[in-house]
Every structure is written in C-alpha cells, then in structure tokens.
Amino acid sequence: MAAKMAGFTIEARAIRKTYGKKQVLSDVSFMAGSGQCVSILGGNGSGKSTLFSILAGVRRADGGSFFYGETELLRHPARIQNVLGYVPQADPLMEELSAWDNLRMWHDKKTLKKELAEGSLALLGIEGFLRTPVRKLSGGMRKRLSIACAVAARPAVLILDEPSAALDLACKENIIRYLTAYKAAGGIVLLSTHDVQDLTICDACYLLKEGCLRPYVYDGDFHKLAEAL
Amino acid sequence: MKRRAAYFLAEWKRILRLLPLQLGISLVVCACVGIPAAALVARSAGEGQDRYRIGVVGDISDSYLGFGFAALQTMDDSRLMIELVEMSEDEAAAALSRGELTAVVQVPEGFVDSIVYGENDIRVTYAVSSGQTQLSATVMGEIADVASTLVTASQSAIYGMQRTLYEQGSADRVGPETDRLNLMLINAVLSRGGFGEVEVLGYVDGLSLEAYYFCRIILLLLLLAGLTGGIFFLGRKSALAGMLNAGGVGALSQIAGEYLAYLGFLCAGFLLPAGLLTFLLERGTILLPEWEGMGADPFFALLSFLVITLVMFAAFQLFLFELADGIVNGILLQLICGVGMGYLAGYFYPSAFFPGRLRFVGGLLPAGAAARFVDCGFLMGNWRGEAAVVLAWTAAFLLLAAAVRQSRILRG
C-alpha cells in the first residue's frame, strides 16, 4: 500500500504545455492532500493524459512546477520514481512474460513476495494469474497487473489514466476497492476518467477544458456533467 | 540501477520465450536461402567444367555437316565443352527463352550446297539470349566462328577434292582421300583449343569468386536477419517505454537493454546456419579454393568476424524498427534498406561490375564496411581499421535509436 506519508500534499502550479501552436495545458494548477482522491474530467483530447504524463515525469512541461511537500519534482525527475506510481492508459506490460515476470521488473523478489503475502496486492486479485503469460490475460487482469507494477515502490501518489476504461463491473469494483484502501493508507490518488462510477471515491473533481483546469462539483447529474465537458 | 538490471533481465527472459519460434524461422530461412546459395557456390565452383548447351536448327541432313557437328560434340577435350542438341526452330526459341540453351545455331536450307558450289552466300546464324550477351556471347561467338570456319572450309576442301578426283578419273582414290581429309578435320577440331584459350581468373576484391559469394551470401543473411528477428519487436508498447522512463530507465538504457537481448536473439538464430555451413564445409559440399583441404577450421576463425558484423547489423535493424511505426512497416523498411544497401555493397553481384563512384558509395555504407571487414577476416588481413568502422556504425545506430525512442516517449 502507499508509503506512510500522511500529512503531505501535492500541488501543481501553472503547468503549461504546447504542441506546435496548440496550447494543450494553460497554467494548470491544483492541490491534493494525503488520503485524497482527485479526479480530472475532460473530453477526449482535452489534455488529461498529457497532464498526467508530465506529472509522472514522462514528458516535459513548457513551464510550471509540481510539488510534493516542499520538493519540486519536475526539475528533479529522479525523485519522481520514489514518490509517484503511474498507470498509463495503455497497459505497459510485456506480452511474452508471465504476470510474475512483469511484476519482477518493478518489484524486487523479497518485497514482492511480502506484498503478496501481507495482502496489499491481494486486494487487486492478481494471485490467480501470476504464472499466466500476459498475452492470455483479459483487459481487467492487465489493468490490475499494471496497477500492481506501478505501486512497486510503495509510492505516496498514484496516478491512473482512465483506469476503468473498457472493464467489466467486477473489475471496476475490484480497482475501486483497491484505491479506497490506498487512500485509507494515506496515499493520494489522481485519476482521469470518463466513468461516473469512479467519481464515488473522489474527494475533489476538476474539469479540464481548452487547456484550463477548474474545480467541478459533481452532484450526480450526469447530463449536466456531459454538457460541462 | 536495480530497475535497469531488472529490465535487461526481462528482455532476456523474452528472448528465451521467443527462441523456439526464432529457431523455427531460422530453419525455414536456411532452407530457402541455403539451397539456392549452395547451388550458386557449387555452380560457381564448377563453372570451368560447364557444358554450353547449343541448339542446332535447320538443315543438317548432309552427312559431312552432321559429321562436323558430331565431332564438335563428342571429340572435344577442351575446357569449354559444348553440347549440341538438334531441335526444331520453335523448340529452340522456347528453350532459349526458358534459359535451357546457351545459344542457338541456325543452319539455313541449302547451306551445304551453297558451299559445295562455291557460292557461299548463305550464312549460319548464331543466336544468344539476353542473359548471355556479354562474356559468354563473345566466347561462344568466337567458338562458333572457329567451328563454322573449320567445318565449312574442311567440307569445301573435301567436296573439292572429291570433284577433282572424279574429273581426273581417279574414283578409286576418293574413299581413302576422303578418310584422310576427315581425319585431318577431326584433328583440327580436337586441337582447336590450342587456337586460343579463354581463362576466367574469377577473383573479386582479392577473393575467389566462390569465396566472394560465400561471404556475401552469409552477409546478406545477417543483414536481412531483421526480417525474421521482427518477432522480437512484436507487441512493443510505447506505454512501457514511458513508464520505464518515469521509473528511471531512460531511452538510452532501454535501447541498450533491448539491443543486448536482440543481439543474443540474432546470435541464437545464426547458430543453425553456422552449424549447417560447418557441416557442408567439413563434408566438402562447399568448396572454396582458399580453404581447399582445410575443412571447416578457417570458418571457425571467420565466425568471430561474422559475429562482430552481426553486432553492427543488429544495431542497424534495431534502429530501423525503432524508426518505423509498427511491425509491418518495420519489416518493409528492413527489406528495402537491406536489399538496397546490399545491392550497392556488391552482395548480389561482384562489386567490380559497378562504376567507381557507386562502389565508393557502397563502400561507405554499413554493408560495405561489413563486407570489407569480413574480407579482411577471410584473407587474414589487417582488420583493425575496418573493425573500428564497424563499431563506429554500431554506436551511431544505437545513439540514433535512443534519440528516436526519446522523441517517441516525449510525444507519448
């Protein structure tokens, strides 16, 4: 589960990103505290994945900063890997290898066995297919395995890019249960989603539209949300 | 560092899973490339003893002309042997177009009579296919000229002698004198090899033609190994590259990890053809003048040069797969670049056929550098300079691949 880092906050300040002439992110800022889940909502191509990949250190921002407590992470990418786990939209798994071999790429053997034994990864329900090659796994299994890979370093922040896309209800439930437990352990969850079911675990929502991020209060009215997007 | 090592290890685990498939593909490629290649080398080795198959069309009913052709066909001890096949004009045209004949000699109707009566206005036609227009056309043309001159002149002499003896009332001498002149004709035909000799030295870039093709076919196999090695790049995900980058395994480390595994993968795939070549060399099926009587021992020495060449080709192939978007595009790119570069570097024809400038360009390319390096290995020459070029190309391809990967990660 998340590293014991209760009391810390993350804060994105004025993050900017331009592709050619298109301003994808324009002074994006938000905050989240320990034990919180923040969702970023937005239409397709609104820049959610770009924002998350910048926060995860995959892409570079044109400007802005991202603080974990007092530590600025964008200028010190090496620190990101100790603080942050990132689950991209597409699964980052090696098809020919078993689930176990994929996990071993991110976890050392001792820690992995401990995590599986203590049950922190058990919540993801991956024990049943640890020896199965990834190419034989379903979409839901792959997503849970991807999350298990991302939390190897017991990060304080977990970023998930559309974690429940194209998953069946049981899988979604499984992931939501895991994220709830992650929050309860003091972790911060950032997720982008198109699924209102995911919003049930969120403490704050933001709407990303035309490069600008603004807070949004989801009151259960799906049509209103769809119009806002 | 730990994660980097874990990624390297994961790539090696991948190749262990893919190895059976790679060996299977390698077997098929060996069969597809090896059989024609062995035939080419064997053909090249036996070129000196090849019989030129010439179709004879037209009026050869005359006994003297028939005798002349029979002498050409059966009593020739020269190195360039000729097989004459009598056939109809249509059959000859079809066989020539199929490449079953080297040439066709057409004897027009009334040819013999024209000679007998001293008119000599009807000529034998010698036709060759377009594939034989250069060296063989010249050689065959000369042979045909010599043969037809011999046959024509001898026959004219025999007919003349017979007519004179009949006119002088010495009919009893016709038989013995005809036999004597026929013997002279046969002796002339038998010794025509002494008129001149065509000798093909067969050396290209310091190697015998057989050795040249032997090296180039292996190099082509290594250069195009990316076609079968493509399975290594199946299912690669930019998401993994991004996540690894975020996890501290940068583009250069990723490429290094993949490259080492891919190189191991190609080396494993090369084991089968190398084993096959060793067997064929040991058995004497492949005969190279430079290695005559040495079995496969020199090939073992050459193997280290081939592996170093594979080090460069693996980097080249990795770069192309990195550059291409998707496995199909990657394989197409391998094919186009591999065949194009191989052609310019003389992998298909001896490089001496190309103009100087083209040879220079071909030599600058990685395939050209590889060829020079392997030639040095074959001839036990000074290989250090060529090895440096090969390794420089390797480093350049790896750096380029890493730059492409970095840009891919940043683009997401």
XYZ file of C-alpha atoms in Angstrom:
641
model
C 0.000 0.000 0.000
C 1.006 3.662 -0.018
C 4.066 4.712 1.910
C 3.292 6.264 5.247
C 3.434 9.879 4.264
C 0.290 11.223 5.838
C 0.167 14.974 6.103
C 1.893 15.667 2.829
C 0.294 17.445 -0.048
C 0.900 17.641 -3.756
C 0.498 20.840 -5.649
C 0.674 21.554 -9.359
C 1.365 25.182 -10.187
C 0.788 26.840 -13.545
C 1.745 23.840 -15.690
C 1.881 24.720 -19.375
C 2.290 22.595 -22.451
C 2.080 23.465 -26.116
C 2.085 21.121 -29.124
C 3.052 23.265 -32.090
C 0.639 26.167 -31.973
C -1.898 24.363 -29.837
C -1.916 25.220 -26.148
C -2.874 21.932 -24.523
C -2.339 22.981 -20.922
C -2.600 26.560 -19.869
C -1.454 27.368 -16.316
C -2.941 24.219 -14.843
C -2.951 24.282 -11.032
C -4.489 22.056 -8.391
C -3.816 20.646 -4.937
C -4.459 17.363 -3.187
C -3.793 16.200 0.350
C -2.838 12.908 1.872
C -5.682 10.347 1.742
C -7.453 12.212 -1.034
C -8.569 11.130 -4.451
C -8.726 13.803 -7.138
C -10.280 13.165 -10.492
C -9.569 15.103 -13.651
C -12.524 15.095 -16.022
C -12.441 16.157 -19.617
C -13.407 15.188 -23.123
C -11.229 13.128 -25.449
C -8.138 15.078 -26.408
C -8.620 17.650 -23.673
C -5.077 17.074 -22.338
C -5.646 14.776 -19.359
C -3.080 12.203 -20.489
C -0.602 14.967 -21.287
C -1.042 16.425 -17.806
C -0.574 13.038 -16.137
C 2.447 12.115 -18.224
C 4.024 15.446 -17.262
C 3.348 14.858 -13.587
C 4.767 11.336 -13.915
C 7.968 12.674 -15.495
C 7.394 11.037 -18.886
C 7.015 14.302 -20.797
C 8.420 17.714 -20.131
C 6.255 20.708 -19.353
C 6.918 24.043 -21.033
C 6.549 25.691 -17.663
C 5.180 25.311 -14.169
C 6.051 23.198 -11.171
C 4.808 20.191 -9.253
C 5.446 19.998 -5.533
C 5.392 17.010 -3.278
C 5.502 18.642 0.119
C 8.395 21.060 -0.255
C 10.086 19.092 -3.010
C 9.733 20.278 -6.577
C 9.547 17.172 -8.727
C 9.559 18.380 -12.350
C 13.081 19.707 -12.027
C 14.233 16.590 -10.199
C 12.767 13.726 -12.220
C 14.875 11.158 -10.363
C 12.821 11.871 -7.239
C 9.540 11.255 -9.017
C 10.043 7.496 -9.166
C 10.235 7.249 -5.385
C 7.125 9.312 -4.803
C 4.859 8.551 -7.679
C 3.345 5.487 -9.339
C 1.969 5.947 -12.844
C -0.504 3.716 -14.695
C -0.802 4.869 -18.308
C -3.930 4.392 -20.355
C -2.464 1.547 -22.439
C -1.022 -1.335 -20.465
C 2.774 -1.224 -20.132
C 3.243 -4.982 -19.939
C 5.479 -7.413 -21.793
C 3.210 -9.807 -23.605
C 5.513 -12.832 -23.710
C 6.282 -12.756 -19.990
C 4.127 -14.021 -17.169
C 2.402 -11.670 -14.757
C 5.051 -12.608 -12.185
C 7.922 -11.748 -14.538
C 6.318 -8.402 -15.309
C 5.963 -7.657 -11.619
C 9.582 -8.663 -11.033
C 10.630 -5.895 -13.403
C 9.303 -3.355 -10.917
C 9.480 -5.113 -7.546
C 12.420 -6.893 -6.016
C 11.655 -10.520 -5.240
C 11.609 -10.197 -1.466
C 9.312 -7.177 -1.411
C 7.013 -8.688 -3.992
C 6.569 -11.891 -2.008
C 5.949 -9.852 1.124
C 3.406 -7.632 -0.633
C 1.589 -10.667 -1.936
C 1.730 -12.408 1.430
C 0.694 -9.414 3.506
C -2.187 -8.863 1.185
C -1.553 -5.308 -0.026
C -1.540 -6.628 -3.604
C -4.146 -9.243 -2.740
C -6.799 -6.537 -2.972
C -6.055 -6.386 -6.699
C -6.772 -10.107 -7.041
C -3.725 -10.949 -9.110
C -2.553 -14.113 -7.309
C -4.688 -16.304 -9.522
C -2.848 -15.465 -12.721
C 0.695 -14.782 -11.592
C 2.138 -17.559 -13.779
C -0.024 -16.813 -16.801
C 1.582 -15.083 -19.806
C 0.246 -11.562 -20.237
C -0.938 -12.278 -23.771
C -3.511 -14.634 -22.272
C -4.849 -12.131 -19.749
C -8.105 -10.212 -20.108
C -8.275 -6.415 -20.164
C -9.288 -6.287 -16.489
C -6.463 -8.571 -15.416
C -3.988 -6.470 -17.397
C -5.205 -3.257 -15.762
C -4.908 -4.726 -12.253
C -1.461 -6.047 -13.107
C -0.453 -2.611 -14.419
C -1.529 -1.048 -11.129
C 0.412 -3.705 -9.211
C 3.508 -2.820 -11.259
C 3.025 0.912 -10.639
C 2.803 0.592 -6.853
C 6.065 -1.351 -6.581
C 7.954 1.459 -4.878
C 5.062 1.983 -2.445
C 4.541 5.479 -3.831
C 2.730 8.165 -1.892
C 0.960 9.299 -5.065
C -0.743 7.063 -7.585
C -1.672 8.462 -10.985
C -4.106 6.463 -13.078
C -5.040 7.416 -16.614
C -8.562 6.100 -17.244
C -8.186 3.012 -15.051
C -11.669 1.646 -15.658
C -11.898 2.101 -19.425
C -13.453 -0.960 -21.105
C -13.546 -3.025 -17.907
C -16.445 -5.095 -16.647
C -18.232 -4.154 -13.449
C -16.466 -6.738 -11.280
C -13.093 -5.451 -12.388
C -14.068 -1.837 -11.825
C -15.280 -2.753 -8.358
C -12.022 -4.532 -7.660
C -9.987 -1.498 -8.663
C -12.183 0.907 -6.729
C -11.788 -1.258 -3.627
C -8.045 -1.157 -4.015
C -7.962 2.616 -4.500
C -10.190 3.146 -1.469
C -7.761 1.130 0.630
C -4.854 3.055 -0.885
C -6.433 6.335 0.158
C -7.154 5.000 3.603
C -3.453 4.205 3.994
C -2.650 7.889 3.371
C -1.937 7.748 -0.338
C -3.002 10.375 -2.836
C -4.838 9.166 -5.925
C -5.037 11.195 -9.134
C -7.217 9.726 -11.803
C -8.697 10.706 -15.104
C -11.938 9.068 -16.017
C -14.983 9.073 -18.250
C -16.843 6.818 -15.855
C -19.065 8.427 -13.204
C -18.776 5.251 -11.105
C -15.135 6.164 -10.446
C -16.238 9.514 -9.051
C -17.710 7.790 -5.989
C -14.256 7.514 -4.440
C -13.174 11.034 -5.416
C -12.889 13.819 -2.874
C -12.440 16.524 -5.481
C -13.093 16.856 -9.189
C -11.522 19.148 -11.741
C -12.679 19.801 -15.250
C -10.035 20.188 -17.974
C -11.354 22.067 -20.954
C -9.498 24.048 -23.631
C -6.308 23.735 -21.627
C -7.764 25.254 -18.464
C -8.433 23.356 -15.249
C -11.222 24.451 -12.960
C -12.884 22.800 -9.963
C -16.107 20.988 -10.603
C -18.644 19.683 -8.131
C -20.281 16.526 -9.325
C -23.767 16.362 -7.851
C -24.814 13.121 -9.513
C -26.320 14.864 -12.546
C -24.714 13.048 -15.445
C -26.327 15.260 -18.124
C -25.017 18.403 -16.502
C -21.534 16.889 -16.432
C -21.794 15.860 -20.075
C -22.756 19.425 -21.002
C -19.903 20.859 -18.970
C -17.414 18.616 -20.829
C 20.279 0.760 -11.424
C 18.297 -2.121 -9.965
C 15.369 -1.407 -12.241
C 17.664 -1.132 -15.243
C 19.093 -4.557 -14.455
C 15.575 -5.910 -13.967
C 14.596 -4.558 -17.382
C 17.665 -6.102 -19.027
C 16.802 -9.412 -17.383
C 13.186 -9.154 -18.506
C 14.325 -8.680 -22.116
C 16.477 -11.807 -21.875
C 13.517 -13.713 -20.483
C 11.549 -12.556 -23.509
C 14.087 -13.940 -25.944
C 14.076 -17.289 -24.154
C 10.306 -17.432 -24.738
C 10.747 -16.421 -28.381
C 13.719 -18.666 -29.109
C 11.824 -21.760 -30.338
C 9.963 -19.604 -32.836
C 13.183 -17.931 -33.916
C 14.899 -21.283 -34.457
C 11.912 -22.495 -36.452
C 12.011 -19.437 -38.681
C 15.768 -19.780 -38.954
C 15.319 -23.340 -40.212
C 12.927 -22.188 -42.912
C 15.252 -19.341 -43.933
C 18.186 -21.765 -44.042
C 16.251 -23.967 -46.408
C 15.062 -21.039 -48.543
C 18.413 -19.257 -48.759
C 20.802 -22.142 -48.208
C 19.719 -24.380 -51.064
C 19.964 -21.735 -53.822
C 23.116 -20.374 -52.207
C 24.774 -23.775 -52.111
C 23.725 -24.289 -55.709
C 25.198 -20.915 -56.642
C 28.508 -21.617 -54.923
C 28.617 -25.139 -56.350
C 27.763 -23.797 -59.804
C 30.342 -21.099 -59.474
C 32.931 -23.688 -58.415
C 32.118 -25.920 -61.314
C 31.795 -23.144 -63.856
C 35.007 -24.164 -65.630
C 33.567 -27.553 -66.409
C 30.140 -26.347 -67.529
C 28.865 -27.584 -70.870
C 27.354 -24.925 -73.052
C 24.135 -26.301 -74.474
C 23.583 -25.106 -78.006
C 20.526 -25.836 -80.047
C 21.071 -26.683 -83.702
C 18.224 -25.755 -86.006
C 17.771 -26.243 -89.724
C 19.290 -28.335 -92.461
C 21.915 -30.632 -91.007
C 20.905 -33.673 -93.033
C 24.120 -33.562 -95.022
C 26.474 -36.270 -93.844
C 29.531 -34.034 -93.713
C 27.827 -31.329 -91.763
C 26.399 -33.962 -89.396
C 29.867 -35.395 -89.036
C 31.254 -31.960 -88.206
C 28.682 -31.359 -85.504
C 29.217 -34.838 -84.085
C 32.929 -34.134 -83.900
C 32.283 -30.884 -82.082
C 30.011 -32.588 -79.619
C 31.904 -35.735 -78.826
C 35.565 -35.261 -79.540
C 36.256 -32.078 -77.753
C 38.800 -32.238 -74.931
C 38.997 -28.501 -74.389
C 37.850 -26.960 -71.141
C 34.801 -25.277 -72.657
C 32.625 -28.224 -73.576
C 29.719 -27.906 -75.956
C 26.572 -29.939 -76.067
C 24.749 -29.691 -79.375
C 21.065 -30.506 -79.417
C 19.200 -30.877 -82.664
C 15.709 -29.387 -82.487
C 13.063 -27.555 -84.422
C 13.118 -23.774 -84.655
C 10.090 -23.396 -82.342
C 11.542 -25.740 -79.746
C 14.853 -23.904 -79.858
C 13.188 -20.500 -79.445
C 11.198 -21.771 -76.455
C 14.219 -23.442 -74.856
C 16.330 -20.318 -75.381
C 13.700 -18.130 -73.732
C 13.483 -20.569 -70.794
C 17.248 -20.372 -70.405
C 17.720 -24.067 -71.148
C 20.017 -23.249 -74.055
C 23.046 -21.005 -74.106
C 22.608 -20.298 -77.784
C 21.047 -21.496 -80.994
C 22.905 -22.144 -84.233
C 20.637 -21.966 -87.230
C 21.797 -23.736 -90.356
C 19.776 -22.385 -93.282
C 18.436 -24.630 -96.025
C 20.925 -25.033 -98.855
C 23.870 -24.056 -96.688
C 25.943 -27.067 -97.661
C 25.043 -26.797 -101.348
C 25.964 -23.158 -101.286
C 29.398 -24.088 -100.028
C 29.780 -27.018 -102.372
C 29.026 -24.878 -105.380
C 31.310 -22.167 -104.164
C 28.567 -19.580 -103.772
C 28.954 -19.315 -100.014
C 26.160 -16.713 -99.756
C 24.098 -18.426 -97.076
C 25.379 -17.956 -93.541
C 24.924 -19.839 -90.303
C 23.141 -17.714 -87.702
C 24.250 -17.776 -84.056
C 21.647 -16.506 -81.561
C 22.119 -15.984 -77.825
C 19.670 -14.998 -75.092
C 19.997 -11.560 -73.466
C 21.466 -13.132 -70.316
C 24.466 -14.327 -72.305
C 25.215 -11.177 -74.196
C 28.492 -10.296 -72.534
C 31.330 -12.675 -71.813
C 29.645 -15.871 -72.939
C 28.393 -14.267 -76.131
C 31.910 -13.221 -77.009
C 33.391 -16.579 -76.148
C 30.628 -18.511 -77.850
C 30.733 -16.271 -80.871
C 34.430 -16.941 -81.239
C 33.911 -20.659 -80.818
C 31.113 -20.640 -83.364
C 33.285 -18.694 -85.768
C 36.178 -21.103 -85.359
C 33.886 -24.113 -85.615
C 31.972 -22.891 -88.600
C 35.162 -21.834 -90.371
C 36.692 -25.220 -89.698
C 33.630 -27.151 -90.719
C 32.891 -25.009 -93.731
C 36.433 -24.836 -95.015
C 37.083 -28.518 -94.390
C 33.873 -29.570 -96.078
C 34.602 -27.343 -99.060
C 38.041 -28.914 -99.303
C 36.630 -32.433 -99.105
C 33.949 -31.750 -101.714
C 36.519 -30.060 -103.955
C 38.936 -32.940 -103.595
C 36.181 -35.450 -104.417
C 35.117 -33.488 -107.541
C 38.723 -33.186 -108.748
C 39.400 -36.884 -108.292
C 36.207 -37.803 -110.179
C 37.126 -35.394 -113.011
C 40.643 -36.886 -113.198
C 39.172 -40.399 -113.381
C 40.657 -41.422 -110.023
C 37.396 -42.621 -108.467
C 39.258 -45.358 -106.564
C 41.176 -42.745 -104.568
C 38.047 -40.904 -103.473
C 37.382 -43.172 -100.465
C 40.926 -43.202 -98.939
C 41.490 -39.495 -99.615
C 38.118 -38.595 -98.046
C 39.063 -40.629 -94.960
C 42.432 -38.873 -94.766
C 40.911 -35.420 -95.007
C 38.203 -36.351 -92.478
C 40.967 -37.391 -90.080
C 42.655 -34.030 -90.658
C 39.334 -32.330 -89.879
C 38.947 -34.310 -86.674
C 42.494 -33.482 -85.636
C 41.856 -29.834 -86.359
C 38.660 -29.893 -84.287
C 40.396 -31.732 -81.479
C 43.239 -29.255 -81.334
C 41.166 -26.117 -81.721
C 41.617 -25.470 -78.021
C 45.108 -24.524 -78.982
C 43.903 -21.687 -81.175
C 43.397 -19.623 -78.100
C 42.172 -20.021 -74.587
C 39.620 -18.078 -72.615
C 40.587 -18.076 -68.998
C 38.325 -16.621 -66.300
C 40.503 -15.853 -63.316
C 37.429 -15.342 -61.118
C 38.939 -13.110 -58.427
C 36.862 -10.309 -56.881
C 38.156 -7.983 -54.168
C 41.031 -10.357 -53.567
C 38.765 -13.361 -53.102
C 37.990 -16.174 -55.468
C 34.512 -15.875 -56.941
C 33.358 -18.803 -54.796
C 34.722 -17.232 -51.606
C 33.261 -13.865 -52.601
C 29.771 -15.277 -52.955
C 30.203 -17.423 -49.870
C 30.967 -14.311 -47.777
C 28.344 -12.136 -49.441
C 25.551 -14.677 -49.038
C 26.306 -15.005 -45.324
C 26.440 -11.213 -45.001
C 23.136 -10.856 -46.812
C 21.643 -13.427 -44.459
C 22.865 -11.405 -41.478
C 21.791 -8.104 -42.995
C 18.281 -9.378 -43.584
C 18.070 -11.200 -40.260
C 15.785 -8.371 -39.160
C 13.046 -9.912 -41.261
C 12.954 -12.952 -39.015
C 14.078 -11.001 -35.953
C 10.937 -8.907 -36.317
C 9.150 -11.174 -33.854
C 11.360 -9.677 -31.161
C 9.715 -6.308 -31.741
C 6.164 -7.612 -31.846
C 3.935 -6.167 -29.146
C 6.310 -3.395 -28.134
C 4.462 -0.679 -26.321
C 5.158 2.991 -26.070
C 3.315 2.866 -22.720
C 6.057 0.608 -21.360
C 8.746 2.944 -22.686
C 7.010 5.876 -20.975
C 6.567 4.045 -17.705
C 10.167 2.838 -17.739
C 11.322 6.369 -18.415
C 9.247 7.593 -15.487
C 10.701 4.748 -13.427
C 14.284 5.838 -14.056
C 15.126 3.678 -17.082
C 15.814 6.294 -19.764
C 15.711 5.889 -23.536
C 19.408 5.003 -23.850
C 19.164 2.332 -21.148
C 16.034 0.933 -22.746
C 17.726 0.724 -26.131
C 20.837 -0.821 -24.581
C 18.757 -3.471 -22.838
C 16.776 -4.283 -25.959
C 19.880 -4.254 -28.131
C 21.796 -6.754 -25.998
C 18.823 -9.081 -25.903
C 18.197 -8.678 -29.634
C 21.831 -9.370 -30.410
C 21.650 -12.539 -28.339
C 18.460 -13.418 -30.167
C 20.114 -12.992 -33.580
C 23.210 -14.899 -32.493
C 20.996 -17.781 -31.408
C 19.247 -17.628 -34.774
C 22.625 -17.682 -36.561
C 23.709 -20.848 -34.785
C 21.690 -23.024 -37.123
C 23.028 -21.624 -40.432
C 26.543 -21.567 -38.962
C 26.201 -25.223 -37.984
C 24.904 -26.079 -41.432
C 27.784 -24.258 -43.139
C 30.301 -26.020 -40.895
C 28.782 -29.345 -41.883
C 28.822 -28.535 -45.605
C 32.399 -27.249 -45.473
C 33.554 -30.256 -43.486
C 31.800 -32.592 -45.896
C 33.281 -30.819 -48.885
C 29.930 -29.876 -50.397
C 31.030 -26.258 -50.357
C 34.465 -25.972 -51.906
C 36.367 -22.735 -51.619
C 39.774 -22.550 -53.335
C 41.280 -20.599 -50.431
C 40.201 -23.259 -47.919
C 40.880 -26.327 -50.000
C 41.651 -29.327 -47.817
C 41.192 -27.344 -44.614
C 37.674 -28.455 -43.768
C 35.701 -26.056 -41.611
C 38.619 -24.839 -39.476
C 39.069 -21.473 -41.257
C 35.320 -20.914 -40.982
C 35.591 -21.054 -37.183
C 38.146 -18.252 -37.378
C 35.851 -16.290 -39.682
C 32.928 -16.721 -37.250
C 34.280 -14.081 -34.863
C 34.300 -11.577 -37.754
C 30.762 -12.526 -38.656
C 29.600 -12.084 -35.068
C 31.174 -8.610 -34.923
C 29.385 -7.817 -38.185
C 26.172 -9.038 -36.583
C 26.837 -6.593 -33.733
C 26.544 -3.770 -36.289
C 23.651 -5.247 -38.245
C 21.692 -5.825 -35.009
C 22.085 -2.143 -34.144
C 21.071 -1.190 -37.683
C 17.962 -3.366 -37.537
C 17.014 -2.120 -34.073
C 17.281 1.438 -35.340
C 15.041 0.702 -38.325
C 12.421 -0.990 -36.146
C 12.562 1.977 -33.788
C 12.134 4.354 -36.698
C 9.206 2.514 -38.246
C 5.740 2.774 -36.862
C 4.530 -0.793 -36.384
C 5.961 -4.186 -37.117
C 4.804 -4.408 -40.751
C 6.368 -1.068 -41.606
C 9.469 -2.162 -39.741
C 9.812 -5.343 -41.780
C 9.217 -3.464 -45.043
C 11.852 -0.934 -44.067
C 14.287 -3.757 -43.267
C 13.670 -5.289 -46.648
C 14.023 -2.074 -48.640
C 17.087 -0.801 -46.776
C 18.712 -4.230 -46.538
C 18.293 -5.151 -50.187
C 19.203 -1.653 -51.410
C 22.283 -1.398 -49.260
C 23.298 -4.989 -50.025
C 22.966 -4.337 -53.747
C 25.158 -1.252 -53.628
C 27.722 -3.040 -51.482
C 28.022 -5.868 -54.025
C 26.126 -8.575 -52.163
C 24.273 -9.631 -55.292
C 26.895 -9.039 -57.985
C 30.637 -8.663 -57.653
C 31.231 -5.029 -56.796
C 33.625 -4.770 -59.773
C 30.547 -4.580 -62.012
C 29.631 -1.191 -60.587
C 31.090 2.145 -61.658
C 33.753 3.608 -59.397
C 31.524 6.213 -57.775
C 28.848 3.678 -56.929
C 31.477 1.381 -55.477
C 32.724 4.239 -53.348
C 29.219 4.947 -52.016
C 28.604 1.228 -51.461
C 31.832 1.003 -49.504
C 30.802 3.843 -47.201
C 27.551 2.129 -46.253
C 27.425 -0.251 -43.281
C 27.005 -3.188 -45.650
C 30.160 -2.146 -47.490
C 32.068 -1.730 -44.240
C 30.869 -5.174 -43.156
C 31.997 -6.681 -46.453
C 35.479 -5.195 -46.164
C 35.734 -6.331 -42.552
C 34.714 -9.906 -43.354
C 37.036 -9.964 -46.383
C 39.865 -8.966 -44.047
C 38.875 -11.844 -41.790
C 38.794 -14.213 -44.721
C 42.164 -13.128 -46.065
C 43.701 -12.759 -42.590
C 44.445 -9.138 -43.418
C 44.717 -6.129 -41.165
C 41.207 -5.877 -39.769
C 41.593 -3.283 -37.019
C 40.704 -0.246 -39.109
C 37.679 -1.976 -40.597
C 36.606 -3.166 -37.131
C 36.721 0.433 -35.914
C 34.419 1.487 -38.775
C 32.005 -1.348 -37.978
C 31.930 -0.431 -34.292
C 31.511 3.269 -35.101
C 28.459 2.440 -37.202
C 27.144 0.327 -34.318
C 27.464 3.186 -31.860
C 25.874 5.608 -34.331
C 22.858 3.358 -34.870
C 22.368 2.835 -31.140
C 22.543 6.552 -30.423
C 20.116 7.273 -33.239
C 17.747 4.596 -31.943
C 17.913 6.114 -28.465
C 17.159 9.566 -29.892
C 14.133 8.199 -31.738
C 12.962 6.418 -28.570
C 13.342 9.592 -26.525
C 11.326 11.539 -29.038
C 8.685 8.795 -29.073
C 8.430 8.896 -25.291
C 8.103 12.659 -25.268
C 5.431 12.523 -27.937
C 3.632 9.847 -25.918
